[in-house]
């Protein structure tokens, strides 16, 4: 299995990985599920990064998965080409830049 590092969880400051990355639907910032659930249930009720209002219902799993030779993208899931590791890393970084761009746009708006 290939592991990709996707930055750090803002709550616990540990690395995020494909298998355990969750997002808030209102701002698209990413966290470990346990961290963001605890953050919200202990009374914060906002995103730890941008302070947009957040509830437990706003937490959604972000899917980044390896695929065969083709690559499909949808609103709920990024699928990465697995032709070689260099291509995988390039595609993953592009998906992260895409996610970061939309996250920063929602902060500006």
PDB file of C-alpha atoms in Angstrom:
ATOM      1  CA  UNK A   1       0.000   0.000   0.000  1.00  0.00           C
ATOM      2  CA  UNK A   2       1.237   3.486  -0.866  1.00  0.00           C
ATOM      3  CA  UNK A   3       0.850   6.215   1.766  1.00  0.00           C
ATOM      4  CA  UNK A   4       0.540   9.863   0.805  1.00  0.00           C
ATOM      5  CA  UNK A   5       1.036  12.620   3.324  1.00  0.00           C
ATOM      6  CA  UNK A   6      -1.634  15.282   2.978  1.00  0.00           C
ATOM      7  CA  UNK A   7      -0.440  17.855   5.472  1.00  0.00           C
ATOM      8  CA  UNK A   8      -1.300  18.047   9.136  1.00  0.00           C
ATOM      9  CA  UNK A   9      -4.530  18.059  11.101  1.00  0.00           C
ATOM     10  CA  UNK A  10      -5.022  21.562  12.514  1.00  0.00           C
ATOM     11  CA  UNK A  11      -6.397  20.140  15.761  1.00  0.00           C
ATOM     12  CA  UNK A  12      -3.743  17.559  16.742  1.00  0.00           C
ATOM     13  CA  UNK A  13      -0.925  18.628  14.369  1.00  0.00           C
ATOM     14  CA  UNK A  14      -0.301  15.015  13.231  1.00  0.00           C
ATOM     15  CA  UNK A  15      -0.149  13.950   9.580  1.00  0.00           C
ATOM     16  CA  UNK A  16      -3.295  13.300   7.551  1.00  0.00           C
ATOM     17  CA  UNK A  17      -3.439  10.214   5.332  1.00  0.00           C
ATOM     18  CA  UNK A  18      -5.847   9.078   2.618  1.00  0.00           C
ATOM     19  CA  UNK A  19      -7.412   6.502   4.929  1.00  0.00           C
ATOM     20  CA  UNK A  20      -8.330   9.049   7.612  1.00  0.00           C
ATOM     21  CA  UNK A  21      -9.061  12.460   6.136  1.00  0.00           C
ATOM     22  CA  UNK A  22     -12.319  14.280   6.775  1.00  0.00           C
ATOM     23  CA  UNK A  23     -13.501  17.686   5.638  1.00  0.00           C
ATOM     24  CA  UNK A  24     -16.044  20.244   6.754  1.00  0.00           C
ATOM     25  CA  UNK A  25     -18.521  20.772   3.921  1.00  0.00           C
ATOM     26  CA  UNK A  26     -18.810  24.532   4.545  1.00  0.00           C
ATOM     27  CA  UNK A  27     -15.107  25.317   4.143  1.00  0.00           C
ATOM     28  CA  UNK A  28     -13.361  22.112   2.953  1.00  0.00           C
ATOM     29  CA  UNK A  29     -10.627  22.246   5.602  1.00  0.00           C
ATOM     30  CA  UNK A  30      -9.316  18.794   6.490  1.00  0.00           C
ATOM     31  CA  UNK A  31      -8.870  16.948   9.790  1.00  0.00           C
ATOM     32  CA  UNK A  32      -8.849  13.509  11.388  1.00  0.00           C
ATOM     33  CA  UNK A  33     -12.442  12.434  12.088  1.00  0.00           C
ATOM     34  CA  UNK A  34     -11.824  11.980  15.798  1.00  0.00           C
ATOM     35  CA  UNK A  35     -10.174  15.385  16.113  1.00  0.00           C
ATOM     36  CA  UNK A  36     -12.882  17.436  14.412  1.00  0.00           C
ATOM     37  CA  UNK A  37     -15.683  15.521  16.155  1.00  0.00           C
ATOM     38  CA  UNK A  38     -14.100  16.201  19.544  1.00  0.00           C
ATOM     39  CA  UNK A  39     -13.485  19.853  18.606  1.00  0.00           C
ATOM     40  CA  UNK A  40     -17.150  20.381  17.729  1.00  0.00           C
ATOM     41  CA  UNK A  41     -18.699  18.320  20.548  1.00  0.00           C
ATOM     42  CA  UNK A  42     -16.613  20.063  23.194  1.00  0.00           C
ATOM     43  CA  UNK A  43     -18.287  23.345  22.316  1.00  0.00           C
ATOM     44  CA  UNK A  44     -16.283  25.053  19.584  1.00  0.00           C
ATOM     45  CA  UNK A  45     -18.916  24.582  16.832  1.00  0.00           C
ATOM     46  CA  UNK A  46     -16.642  26.304  14.299  1.00  0.00           C
ATOM     47  CA  UNK A  47     -13.848  25.266  11.943  1.00  0.00           C
ATOM     48  CA  UNK A  48     -10.518  25.429  13.828  1.00  0.00           C
ATOM     49  CA  UNK A  49      -8.884  27.099  10.807  1.00  0.00           C
ATOM     50  CA  UNK A  50     -11.369  29.664   9.508  1.00  0.00           C
ATOM     51  CA  UNK A  51     -14.058  29.791  12.232  1.00  0.00           C
ATOM     52  CA  UNK A  52     -16.963  29.134   9.850  1.00  0.00           C
ATOM     53  CA  UNK A  53     -19.931  27.593  11.673  1.00  0.00           C
ATOM     54  CA  UNK A  54     -19.723  23.777  11.850  1.00  0.00           C
ATOM     55  CA  UNK A  55     -21.787  20.897  13.227  1.00  0.00           C
ATOM     56  CA  UNK A  56     -21.235  17.134  13.323  1.00  0.00           C
ATOM     57  CA  UNK A  57     -23.456  16.879  10.225  1.00  0.00           C
ATOM     58  CA  UNK A  58     -20.961  19.054   8.302  1.00  0.00           C
ATOM     59  CA  UNK A  59     -18.183  16.452   8.645  1.00  0.00           C
ATOM     60  CA  UNK A  60     -17.682  14.425   5.456  1.00  0.00           C
ATOM     61  CA  UNK A  61     -15.041  11.853   4.561  1.00  0.00           C
ATOM     62  CA  UNK A  62     -12.742  12.924   1.743  1.00  0.00           C
ATOM     63  CA  UNK A  63     -12.001  10.065  -0.655  1.00  0.00           C
ATOM     64  CA  UNK A  64      -8.671   9.920  -2.469  1.00  0.00           C
ATOM     65  CA  UNK A  65      -8.117   6.513  -3.975  1.00  0.00           C
ATOM     66  CA  UNK A  66      -5.859   4.775  -6.431  1.00  0.00           C
ATOM     67  CA  UNK A  67      -7.420   3.567  -9.661  1.00  0.00           C
ATOM     68  CA  UNK A  68      -6.453   1.696 -12.815  1.00  0.00           C
ATOM     69  CA  UNK A  69      -5.250   3.440 -15.969  1.00  0.00           C
ATOM     70  CA  UNK A  70      -8.132   5.925 -16.151  1.00  0.00           C
ATOM     71  CA  UNK A  71      -8.791   8.864 -13.873  1.00  0.00           C
ATOM     72  CA  UNK A  72     -12.281  10.145 -12.991  1.00  0.00           C
ATOM     73  CA  UNK A  73     -13.112  13.106 -10.780  1.00  0.00           C
ATOM     74  CA  UNK A  74     -16.417  13.834  -9.076  1.00  0.00           C
ATOM     75  CA  UNK A  75     -17.626  16.164  -6.339  1.00  0.00           C
ATOM     76  CA  UNK A  76     -17.452  13.415  -3.708  1.00  0.00           C
ATOM     77  CA  UNK A  77     -14.294  11.583  -4.749  1.00  0.00           C
ATOM     78  CA  UNK A  78     -10.913  12.166  -6.377  1.00  0.00           C
ATOM     79  CA  UNK A  79      -9.548   9.159  -8.256  1.00  0.00           C
ATOM     80  CA  UNK A  80      -5.859   9.101  -9.088  1.00  0.00           C
ATOM     81  CA  UNK A  81      -4.100   7.366 -11.953  1.00  0.00           C
ATOM     82  CA  UNK A  82      -1.798   4.579 -10.787  1.00  0.00           C
ATOM     83  CA  UNK A  83       0.375   4.184 -13.891  1.00  0.00           C
ATOM     84  CA  UNK A  84       3.459   5.018 -11.809  1.00  0.00           C
ATOM     85  CA  UNK A  85       4.331   6.656  -8.496  1.00  0.00           C
ATOM     86  CA  UNK A  86       5.549   9.868 -10.092  1.00  0.00           C
ATOM     87  CA  UNK A  87       2.210  10.335 -11.859  1.00  0.00           C
ATOM     88  CA  UNK A  88       0.322   9.455  -8.663  1.00  0.00           C
ATOM     89  CA  UNK A  89       2.215  12.040  -6.650  1.00  0.00           C
ATOM     90  CA  UNK A  90       1.718  14.680  -9.333  1.00  0.00           C
ATOM     91  CA  UNK A  91      -2.021  13.987  -9.566  1.00  0.00           C
ATOM     92  CA  UNK A  92      -2.417  13.947  -5.793  1.00  0.00           C
ATOM     93  CA  UNK A  93      -0.629  17.262  -5.420  1.00  0.00           C
ATOM     94  CA  UNK A  94      -2.880  18.751  -8.127  1.00  0.00           C
ATOM     95  CA  UNK A  95      -5.967  17.464  -6.275  1.00  0.00           C
ATOM     96  CA  UNK A  96      -4.682  19.029  -3.053  1.00  0.00           C
ATOM     97  CA  UNK A  97      -3.976  22.349  -4.806  1.00  0.00           C
ATOM     98  CA  UNK A  98      -7.509  22.203  -6.249  1.00  0.00           C
ATOM     99  CA  UNK A  99      -8.988  21.552  -2.783  1.00  0.00           C
ATOM    100  CA  UNK A 100      -6.825  24.274  -1.201  1.00  0.00           C
ATOM    101  CA  UNK A 101      -7.873  26.770  -3.895  1.00  0.00           C
ATOM    102  CA  UNK A 102     -11.562  26.166  -3.229  1.00  0.00           C
ATOM    103  CA  UNK A 103     -10.970  26.310   0.536  1.00  0.00           C
ATOM    104  CA  UNK A 104      -9.242  29.682   0.217  1.00  0.00           C
ATOM    105  CA  UNK A 105     -12.020  30.980  -2.046  1.00  0.00           C
ATOM    106  CA  UNK A 106     -14.656  30.201   0.594  1.00  0.00           C
ATOM    107  CA  UNK A 107     -12.625  32.124   3.185  1.00  0.00           C
ATOM    108  CA  UNK A 108     -12.398  35.167   0.892  1.00  0.00           C
ATOM    109  CA  UNK A 109     -16.082  35.092  -0.040  1.00  0.00           C
TER     110      UNK A 109
END
